[in-house]
Amino acid sequence: AQKVTQAQTEISVVEKEDVTLDCVYETRDTTYYLFWYKQPPSGELVFLIRRNSFDEQNEISGRYSWNFQKSTSSFNFTITASQVVDSAVYFCALIKNTGNQFYFGTGTSLTVIP
Amino acid sequence: DSGVTQTPKHLITATGQRVTLRCSPRSGDLSVYWYQQSLDQGLQFLIQYYNGEERAKGNILERFSAQQFPDLHSELNLSSLELGDSALYFCANSVEGGNTIYFGEGSWLTVV
């Protein structure tokens, strides 16, 4: 069975601080995909990144970076120099290569205080 | 903008009623997923259709049903509504071989 755990329910940081959102997953499959989605207060779910299980290279996109470590089954997300607009709920998700269902974590609510 | 369009954006209805939520997919996307997001259950997968046929079923209640039409738009029908059905309902499409899904803006359903 697949499972995604986001242990941090809520995080508050002051603007310009760095923050890391944790994601730990469970799967018996060797091929799978991991995702991060952002849900701002307006409600929509915005796709941020997809990473397949064979690619453990870290990725950086502007102030966002992702650290994928298969050894610890983790796919953590770091926001550097946080901004108020980063305030949102962030979801980590997993899908098997042959699966149809995305398994979502319970989300981490990030508040960036100006 | 994901390109996935959902209507209505907001809906308030009474218990026992029936509503239909509509989803228009990104151009060319054959898959459609429905998800329910409530405060106590988080994001729950309901059902997936692919090119008009049901592909996978999740935690969808028997009071709920969905279909995908030949033009690939989809509808989620919710009947005998209960207070606990109040939630944000998302439609999503998959691209890139089905390994990424893009969500619509959601339909906020409030049952009173």
PDB file of C-alpha atoms in Angstrom:
ATOM      1  CA  ALA A   1       0.000   0.000   0.000  1.00  0.00           C
ATOM      2  CA  GLN A   2       1.030   3.563  -0.598  1.00  0.00           C
ATOM      3  CA  LYS A   3       1.163   6.207   2.091  1.00  0.00           C
ATOM      4  CA  VAL A   4       2.392   9.778   2.295  1.00  0.00           C
ATOM      5  CA  THR A   5       3.089  11.427   5.630  1.00  0.00           C
ATOM      6  CA  GLN A   6       3.496  15.119   6.245  1.00  0.00           C
ATOM      7  CA  ALA A   7       4.152  15.314   9.935  1.00  0.00           C
ATOM      8  CA  GLN A   8       4.187  19.097  10.083  1.00  0.00           C
ATOM      9  CA  THR A   9       0.607  20.284  10.315  1.00  0.00           C
ATOM     10  CA  GLU A  10       1.334  23.982  10.584  1.00  0.00           C
ATOM     11  CA  ILE A  11       4.479  26.059  10.264  1.00  0.00           C
ATOM     12  CA  SER A  12       4.945  29.786  10.785  1.00  0.00           C
ATOM     13  CA  VAL A  13       8.026  31.666   9.710  1.00  0.00           C
ATOM     14  CA  VAL A  14       8.974  35.292   9.447  1.00  0.00           C
ATOM     15  CA  GLU A  15       9.426  36.674   5.972  1.00  0.00           C
ATOM     16  CA  LYS A  16      12.856  36.020   4.442  1.00  0.00           C
ATOM     17  CA  GLU A  17      13.472  32.981   6.600  1.00  0.00           C
ATOM     18  CA  ASP A  18      14.106  29.616   4.950  1.00  0.00           C
ATOM     19  CA  VAL A  19      11.637  26.834   5.635  1.00  0.00           C
ATOM     20  CA  THR A  20      11.639  23.114   4.877  1.00  0.00           C
ATOM     21  CA  LEU A  21       8.486  21.080   4.501  1.00  0.00           C
ATOM     22  CA  ASP A  22       8.913  17.397   5.186  1.00  0.00           C
ATOM     23  CA  CYS A  23       7.409  14.525   3.246  1.00  0.00           C
ATOM     24  CA  VAL A  24       7.917  10.845   3.970  1.00  0.00           C
ATOM     25  CA  TYR A  25       6.380   8.162   1.817  1.00  0.00           C
ATOM     26  CA  GLU A  26       5.828   4.432   1.853  1.00  0.00           C
ATOM     27  CA  THR A  27       5.598   2.203  -1.163  1.00  0.00           C
ATOM     28  CA  ARG A  28       6.726  -1.253  -2.167  1.00  0.00           C
ATOM     29  CA  ASP A  29       6.979  -0.298  -5.783  1.00  0.00           C
ATOM     30  CA  THR A  30      10.323   0.419  -7.371  1.00  0.00           C
ATOM     31  CA  THR A  31       8.893   2.827  -9.907  1.00  0.00           C
ATOM     32  CA  TYR A  32       6.807   5.705  -8.682  1.00  0.00           C
ATOM     33  CA  TYR A  33       6.410   9.456  -8.915  1.00  0.00           C
ATOM     34  CA  LEU A  34       6.427  12.065  -6.197  1.00  0.00           C
ATOM     35  CA  PHE A  35       4.794  15.469  -6.344  1.00  0.00           C
ATOM     36  CA  TRP A  36       4.338  18.705  -4.501  1.00  0.00           C
ATOM     37  CA  TYR A  37       1.235  20.843  -4.881  1.00  0.00           C
ATOM     38  CA  LYS A  38       0.481  24.267  -3.435  1.00  0.00           C
ATOM     39  CA  GLN A  39      -2.976  25.304  -2.277  1.00  0.00           C
ATOM     40  CA  PRO A  40      -3.197  29.060  -1.630  1.00  0.00           C
ATOM     41  CA  PRO A  41      -6.098  30.537   0.335  1.00  0.00           C
ATOM     42  CA  SER A  42      -8.109  30.860  -2.868  1.00  0.00           C
ATOM     43  CA  GLY A  43      -8.380  27.084  -2.916  1.00  0.00           C
ATOM     44  CA  GLU A  44      -6.936  25.922  -6.208  1.00  0.00           C
ATOM     45  CA  LEU A  45      -4.282  23.210  -6.254  1.00  0.00           C
ATOM     46  CA  VAL A  46      -1.192  24.260  -8.138  1.00  0.00           C
ATOM     47  CA  PHE A  47       1.285  21.714  -9.445  1.00  0.00           C
ATOM     48  CA  LEU A  48       4.866  22.489  -8.379  1.00  0.00           C
ATOM     49  CA  ILE A  49       7.050  19.524  -9.215  1.00  0.00           C
ATOM     50  CA  ARG A  50       7.140  15.878 -10.242  1.00  0.00           C
ATOM     51  CA  ARG A  51      10.052  13.565  -9.553  1.00  0.00           C
ATOM     52  CA  ASN A  52      10.370   9.942 -10.611  1.00  0.00           C
ATOM     53  CA  SER A  53      11.878   7.319  -8.378  1.00  0.00           C
ATOM     54  CA  PHE A  54      14.963   6.863 -10.527  1.00  0.00           C
ATOM     55  CA  ASP A  55      16.007  10.471 -10.399  1.00  0.00           C
ATOM     56  CA  GLU A  56      17.477  11.415  -7.059  1.00  0.00           C
ATOM     57  CA  GLN A  57      19.051  14.623  -8.209  1.00  0.00           C
ATOM     58  CA  ASN A  58      17.992  17.603  -6.188  1.00  0.00           C
ATOM     59  CA  GLU A  59      16.144  20.248  -8.087  1.00  0.00           C
ATOM     60  CA  ILE A  60      16.092  23.992  -7.700  1.00  0.00           C
ATOM     61  CA  SER A  61      13.601  26.365  -9.207  1.00  0.00           C
ATOM     62  CA  GLY A  62      14.101  29.921  -8.091  1.00  0.00           C
ATOM     63  CA  ARG A  63      13.521  30.047  -4.349  1.00  0.00           C
ATOM     64  CA  TYR A  64      12.174  26.497  -4.328  1.00  0.00           C
ATOM     65  CA  SER A  65      14.297  23.385  -3.970  1.00  0.00           C
ATOM     66  CA  TRP A  66      13.524  19.739  -3.482  1.00  0.00           C
ATOM     67  CA  ASN A  67      15.601  17.043  -1.816  1.00  0.00           C
ATOM     68  CA  PHE A  68      14.699  13.481  -2.785  1.00  0.00           C
ATOM     69  CA  GLN A  69      16.353  10.701  -0.782  1.00  0.00           C
ATOM     70  CA  LYS A  70      15.254   7.150  -1.476  1.00  0.00           C
ATOM     71  CA  SER A  71      17.319   5.834   1.411  1.00  0.00           C
ATOM     72  CA  THR A  72      15.060   7.641   3.850  1.00  0.00           C
ATOM     73  CA  SER A  73      11.937   7.658   1.639  1.00  0.00           C
ATOM     74  CA  SER A  74      11.765  11.396   1.872  1.00  0.00           C
ATOM     75  CA  PHE A  75      10.992  14.169  -0.586  1.00  0.00           C
ATOM     76  CA  ASN A  76      11.454  17.438   1.266  1.00  0.00           C
ATOM     77  CA  PHE A  77      10.669  20.883  -0.045  1.00  0.00           C
ATOM     78  CA  THR A  78      12.608  23.986   0.924  1.00  0.00           C
ATOM     79  CA  ILE A  79      11.574  27.563   0.330  1.00  0.00           C
ATOM     80  CA  THR A  80      14.441  30.005   0.567  1.00  0.00           C
ATOM     81  CA  ALA A  81      13.883  33.604   1.631  1.00  0.00           C
ATOM     82  CA  SER A  82      10.183  33.014   2.185  1.00  0.00           C
ATOM     83  CA  GLN A  83       7.648  35.600   1.130  1.00  0.00           C
ATOM     84  CA  VAL A  84       4.105  36.314   2.253  1.00  0.00           C
ATOM     85  CA  VAL A  85       2.824  34.946  -1.062  1.00  0.00           C
ATOM     86  CA  ASP A  86       4.238  31.572  -0.083  1.00  0.00           C
ATOM     87  CA  SER A  87       1.565  31.287   2.594  1.00  0.00           C
ATOM     88  CA  ALA A  88      -0.472  28.269   1.571  1.00  0.00           C
ATOM     89  CA  VAL A  89      -1.095  24.624   2.279  1.00  0.00           C
ATOM     90  CA  TYR A  90       1.437  22.368   0.608  1.00  0.00           C
ATOM     91  CA  PHE A  91       0.663  18.790  -0.303  1.00  0.00           C
ATOM     92  CA  CYS A  92       3.055  15.995  -1.080  1.00  0.00           C
ATOM     93  CA  ALA A  93       1.716  13.148  -3.219  1.00  0.00           C
ATOM     94  CA  LEU A  94       2.746   9.826  -4.706  1.00  0.00           C
ATOM     95  CA  ILE A  95       1.581   7.696  -7.606  1.00  0.00           C
ATOM     96  CA  LYS A  96       2.735   4.284  -8.689  1.00  0.00           C
ATOM     97  CA  ASN A  97       4.002   4.044 -12.213  1.00  0.00           C
ATOM     98  CA  THR A  98       1.110   1.804 -13.112  1.00  0.00           C
ATOM     99  CA  GLY A  99      -1.374   3.344 -10.769  1.00  0.00           C
ATOM    100  CA  ASN A 100      -4.321   5.597 -11.301  1.00  0.00           C
ATOM    101  CA  GLN A 101      -4.669   6.958  -7.845  1.00  0.00           C
ATOM    102  CA  PHE A 102      -2.628   9.761  -6.379  1.00  0.00           C
ATOM    103  CA  TYR A 103      -1.966   9.387  -2.679  1.00  0.00           C
ATOM    104  CA  PHE A 104      -1.818  12.710  -0.916  1.00  0.00           C
ATOM    105  CA  GLY A 105      -0.386  13.640   2.425  1.00  0.00           C
ATOM    106  CA  THR A 106      -2.498  15.616   4.844  1.00  0.00           C
ATOM    107  CA  GLY A 107      -0.778  18.851   3.938  1.00  0.00           C
ATOM    108  CA  THR A 108       1.363  21.389   5.750  1.00  0.00           C
ATOM    109  CA  SER A 109      -0.077  24.836   6.318  1.00  0.00           C
ATOM    110  CA  LEU A 110       2.646  27.444   5.937  1.00  0.00           C
ATOM    111  CA  THR A 111       2.171  30.968   7.187  1.00  0.00           C
ATOM    112  CA  VAL A 112       4.765  33.569   6.324  1.00  0.00           C
ATOM    113  CA  ILE A 113       4.566  36.530   8.658  1.00  0.00           C
ATOM    114  CA  PRO A 114       5.560  39.904   7.227  1.00  0.00           C
TER     115      PRO A 114
ATOM    116  CA  ASP B   1      -4.070  28.415 -15.051  1.00  0.00           C
ATOM    117  CA  SER B   2      -4.352  24.634 -15.291  1.00  0.00           C
ATOM    118  CA  GLY B   3      -6.803  24.746 -18.176  1.00  0.00           C
ATOM    119  CA  VAL B   4      -9.278  22.612 -16.246  1.00  0.00           C
ATOM    120  CA  THR B   5     -12.603  24.390 -15.792  1.00  0.00           C
ATOM    121  CA  GLN B   6     -15.065  23.551 -13.080  1.00  0.00           C
ATOM    122  CA  THR B   7     -18.572  24.867 -12.575  1.00  0.00           C
ATOM    123  CA  PRO B   8     -20.157  26.053 -10.412  1.00  0.00           C
ATOM    124  CA  LYS B   9     -17.475  27.662  -8.281  1.00  0.00           C
ATOM    125  CA  HIS B  10     -19.752  27.888  -5.264  1.00  0.00           C
ATOM    126  CA  LEU B  11     -22.970  26.091  -4.451  1.00  0.00           C
ATOM    127  CA  ILE B  12     -25.198  26.134  -1.409  1.00  0.00           C
ATOM    128  CA  THR B  13     -27.943  23.579  -1.144  1.00  0.00           C
ATOM    129  CA  ALA B  14     -30.118  21.894   1.434  1.00  0.00           C
ATOM    130  CA  THR B  15     -29.842  18.427   2.873  1.00  0.00           C
ATOM    131  CA  GLY B  16     -31.559  15.774   0.817  1.00  0.00           C
ATOM    132  CA  GLN B  17     -31.029  17.627  -2.435  1.00  0.00           C
ATOM    133  CA  ARG B  18     -29.098  16.587  -5.513  1.00  0.00           C
ATOM    134  CA  VAL B  19     -26.425  18.580  -7.309  1.00  0.00           C
ATOM    135  CA  THR B  20     -24.284  18.149 -10.389  1.00  0.00           C
ATOM    136  CA  LEU B  21     -20.736  19.427 -10.635  1.00  0.00           C
ATOM    137  CA  ARG B  22     -19.238  19.875 -14.059  1.00  0.00           C
ATOM    138  CA  CYS B  23     -15.683  19.638 -15.311  1.00  0.00           C
ATOM    139  CA  SER B  24     -14.285  20.653 -18.665  1.00  0.00           C
ATOM    140  CA  PRO B  25     -10.840  19.199 -19.226  1.00  0.00           C
ATOM    141  CA  ARG B  26      -7.730  20.543 -20.815  1.00  0.00           C
ATOM    142  CA  SER B  27      -7.796  20.042 -24.541  1.00  0.00           C
ATOM    143  CA  GLY B  28      -6.886  16.496 -25.468  1.00  0.00           C
ATOM    144  CA  ASP B  29      -6.804  15.083 -21.947  1.00  0.00           C
ATOM    145  CA  LEU B  30      -8.601  11.743 -21.846  1.00  0.00           C
ATOM    146  CA  SER B  31      -8.400  11.147 -18.099  1.00  0.00           C
ATOM    147  CA  VAL B  32     -10.472  12.882 -15.495  1.00  0.00           C
ATOM    148  CA  TYR B  33     -10.218  12.469 -11.760  1.00  0.00           C
ATOM    149  CA  TRP B  34     -12.567  13.641  -9.044  1.00  0.00           C
ATOM    150  CA  TYR B  35     -11.344  14.444  -5.567  1.00  0.00           C
ATOM    151  CA  GLN B  36     -13.111  15.586  -2.436  1.00  0.00           C
ATOM    152  CA  GLN B  37     -11.381  17.817   0.067  1.00  0.00           C
ATOM    153  CA  SER B  38     -13.036  18.209   3.438  1.00  0.00           C
ATOM    154  CA  LEU B  39     -11.637  19.551   6.674  1.00  0.00           C
ATOM    155  CA  ASP B  40     -11.641  16.213   8.451  1.00  0.00           C
ATOM    156  CA  GLN B  41     -10.787  13.856   5.576  1.00  0.00           C
ATOM    157  CA  GLY B  42      -8.233  15.798   3.589  1.00  0.00           C
ATOM    158  CA  LEU B  43      -7.909  15.080  -0.120  1.00  0.00           C
ATOM    159  CA  GLN B  44      -9.821  11.935  -0.979  1.00  0.00           C
ATOM    160  CA  PHE B  45      -9.767  10.284  -4.369  1.00  0.00           C
ATOM    161  CA  LEU B  46     -13.280   9.569  -5.564  1.00  0.00           C
ATOM    162  CA  ILE B  47     -13.151   8.217  -9.080  1.00  0.00           C
ATOM    163  CA  GLN B  48     -11.282   8.287 -12.370  1.00  0.00           C
ATOM    164  CA  TYR B  49     -12.543   8.058 -15.919  1.00  0.00           C
ATOM    165  CA  TYR B  50     -10.504   7.528 -19.037  1.00  0.00           C
ATOM    166  CA  ASN B  51     -11.980   8.212 -22.440  1.00  0.00           C
ATOM    167  CA  GLY B  52     -15.487   7.688 -21.194  1.00  0.00           C
ATOM    168  CA  GLU B  53     -14.916   4.565 -19.136  1.00  0.00           C
ATOM    169  CA  GLU B  54     -14.491   4.208 -15.414  1.00  0.00           C
ATOM    170  CA  ARG B  55     -10.847   3.416 -14.703  1.00  0.00           C
ATOM    171  CA  ALA B  56     -10.497   3.480 -10.924  1.00  0.00           C
ATOM    172  CA  LYS B  57     -12.736   3.995  -7.958  1.00  0.00           C
ATOM    173  CA  GLY B  58     -11.751   5.343  -4.594  1.00  0.00           C
ATOM    174  CA  ASN B  59     -13.724   6.409  -1.560  1.00  0.00           C
ATOM    175  CA  ILE B  60     -16.831   7.353  -3.460  1.00  0.00           C
ATOM    176  CA  LEU B  61     -20.161   6.975  -1.694  1.00  0.00           C
ATOM    177  CA  GLU B  62     -23.016   5.129  -3.341  1.00  0.00           C
ATOM    178  CA  ARG B  63     -24.977   8.388  -3.285  1.00  0.00           C
ATOM    179  CA  PHE B  64     -22.379   9.838  -5.622  1.00  0.00           C
ATOM    180  CA  SER B  65     -21.884   8.987  -9.270  1.00  0.00           C
ATOM    181  CA  ALA B  66     -19.881  10.334 -12.142  1.00  0.00           C
ATOM    182  CA  GLN B  67     -19.654  10.050 -15.874  1.00  0.00           C
ATOM    183  CA  GLN B  68     -17.475  11.238 -18.698  1.00  0.00           C
ATOM    184  CA  PHE B  69     -19.095  12.221 -21.947  1.00  0.00           C
ATOM    185  CA  PRO B  70     -17.863  11.750 -25.539  1.00  0.00           C
ATOM    186  CA  ASP B  71     -16.593  15.325 -25.592  1.00  0.00           C
ATOM    187  CA  LEU B  72     -14.557  14.370 -22.482  1.00  0.00           C
ATOM    188  CA  HIS B  73     -16.275  16.704 -20.085  1.00  0.00           C
ATOM    189  CA  SER B  74     -17.305  15.053 -16.857  1.00  0.00           C
ATOM    190  CA  GLU B  75     -20.030  15.422 -14.282  1.00  0.00           C
ATOM    191  CA  LEU B  76     -20.109  14.408 -10.650  1.00  0.00           C
ATOM    192  CA  ASN B  77     -23.590  13.836  -9.308  1.00  0.00           C
ATOM    193  CA  LEU B  78     -24.174  14.049  -5.587  1.00  0.00           C
ATOM    194  CA  SER B  79     -27.565  12.994  -4.266  1.00  0.00           C
ATOM    195  CA  SER B  80     -29.371  12.788  -0.927  1.00  0.00           C
ATOM    196  CA  LEU B  81     -26.923  15.347   0.310  1.00  0.00           C
ATOM    197  CA  GLU B  82     -25.881  15.387   3.930  1.00  0.00           C
ATOM    198  CA  LEU B  83     -24.166  18.058   5.965  1.00  0.00           C
ATOM    199  CA  GLY B  84     -20.980  16.034   5.871  1.00  0.00           C
ATOM    200  CA  ASP B  85     -20.854  16.295   2.090  1.00  0.00           C
ATOM    201  CA  SER B  86     -19.885  19.933   2.412  1.00  0.00           C
ATOM    202  CA  ALA B  87     -16.457  20.093   0.841  1.00  0.00           C
ATOM    203  CA  LEU B  88     -14.343  21.362  -1.990  1.00  0.00           C
ATOM    204  CA  TYR B  89     -14.663  19.077  -4.992  1.00  0.00           C
ATOM    205  CA  PHE B  90     -11.829  19.000  -7.472  1.00  0.00           C
ATOM    206  CA  CYS B  91     -11.691  17.746 -10.985  1.00  0.00           C
ATOM    207  CA  ALA B  92      -8.278  16.997 -12.445  1.00  0.00           C
ATOM    208  CA  ASN B  93      -6.799  15.895 -15.727  1.00  0.00           C
ATOM    209  CA  SER B  94      -3.647  13.933 -16.334  1.00  0.00           C
ATOM    210  CA  VAL B  95      -1.013  14.518 -18.928  1.00  0.00           C
ATOM    211  CA  GLU B  96       2.408  13.109 -19.699  1.00  0.00           C
ATOM    212  CA  GLY B  97       1.309   9.506 -19.696  1.00  0.00           C
ATOM    213  CA  GLY B  98      -0.906   9.963 -16.693  1.00  0.00           C
ATOM    214  CA  ASN B  99       1.881  10.754 -14.278  1.00  0.00           C
ATOM    215  CA  THR B 100       0.986  14.324 -13.499  1.00  0.00           C
ATOM    216  CA  ILE B 101      -2.427  15.707 -12.705  1.00  0.00           C
ATOM    217  CA  TYR B 102      -3.573  19.269 -13.033  1.00  0.00           C
ATOM    218  CA  PHE B 103      -6.450  20.423 -10.916  1.00  0.00           C
ATOM    219  CA  GLY B 104      -9.295  22.741 -11.640  1.00  0.00           C
ATOM    220  CA  GLU B 105     -10.119  25.520  -9.209  1.00  0.00           C
ATOM    221  CA  GLY B 106     -12.664  23.377  -7.440  1.00  0.00           C
ATOM    222  CA  SER B 107     -16.339  23.630  -6.642  1.00  0.00           C
ATOM    223  CA  TRP B 108     -17.197  24.670  -3.106  1.00  0.00           C
ATOM    224  CA  LEU B 109     -20.284  22.806  -1.964  1.00  0.00           C
ATOM    225  CA  THR B 110     -22.039  23.829   1.204  1.00  0.00           C
ATOM    226  CA  VAL B 111     -24.916  21.702   2.434  1.00  0.00           C
ATOM    227  CA  VAL B 112     -27.159  23.415   4.957  1.00  0.00           C
TER     228      VAL B 112
END
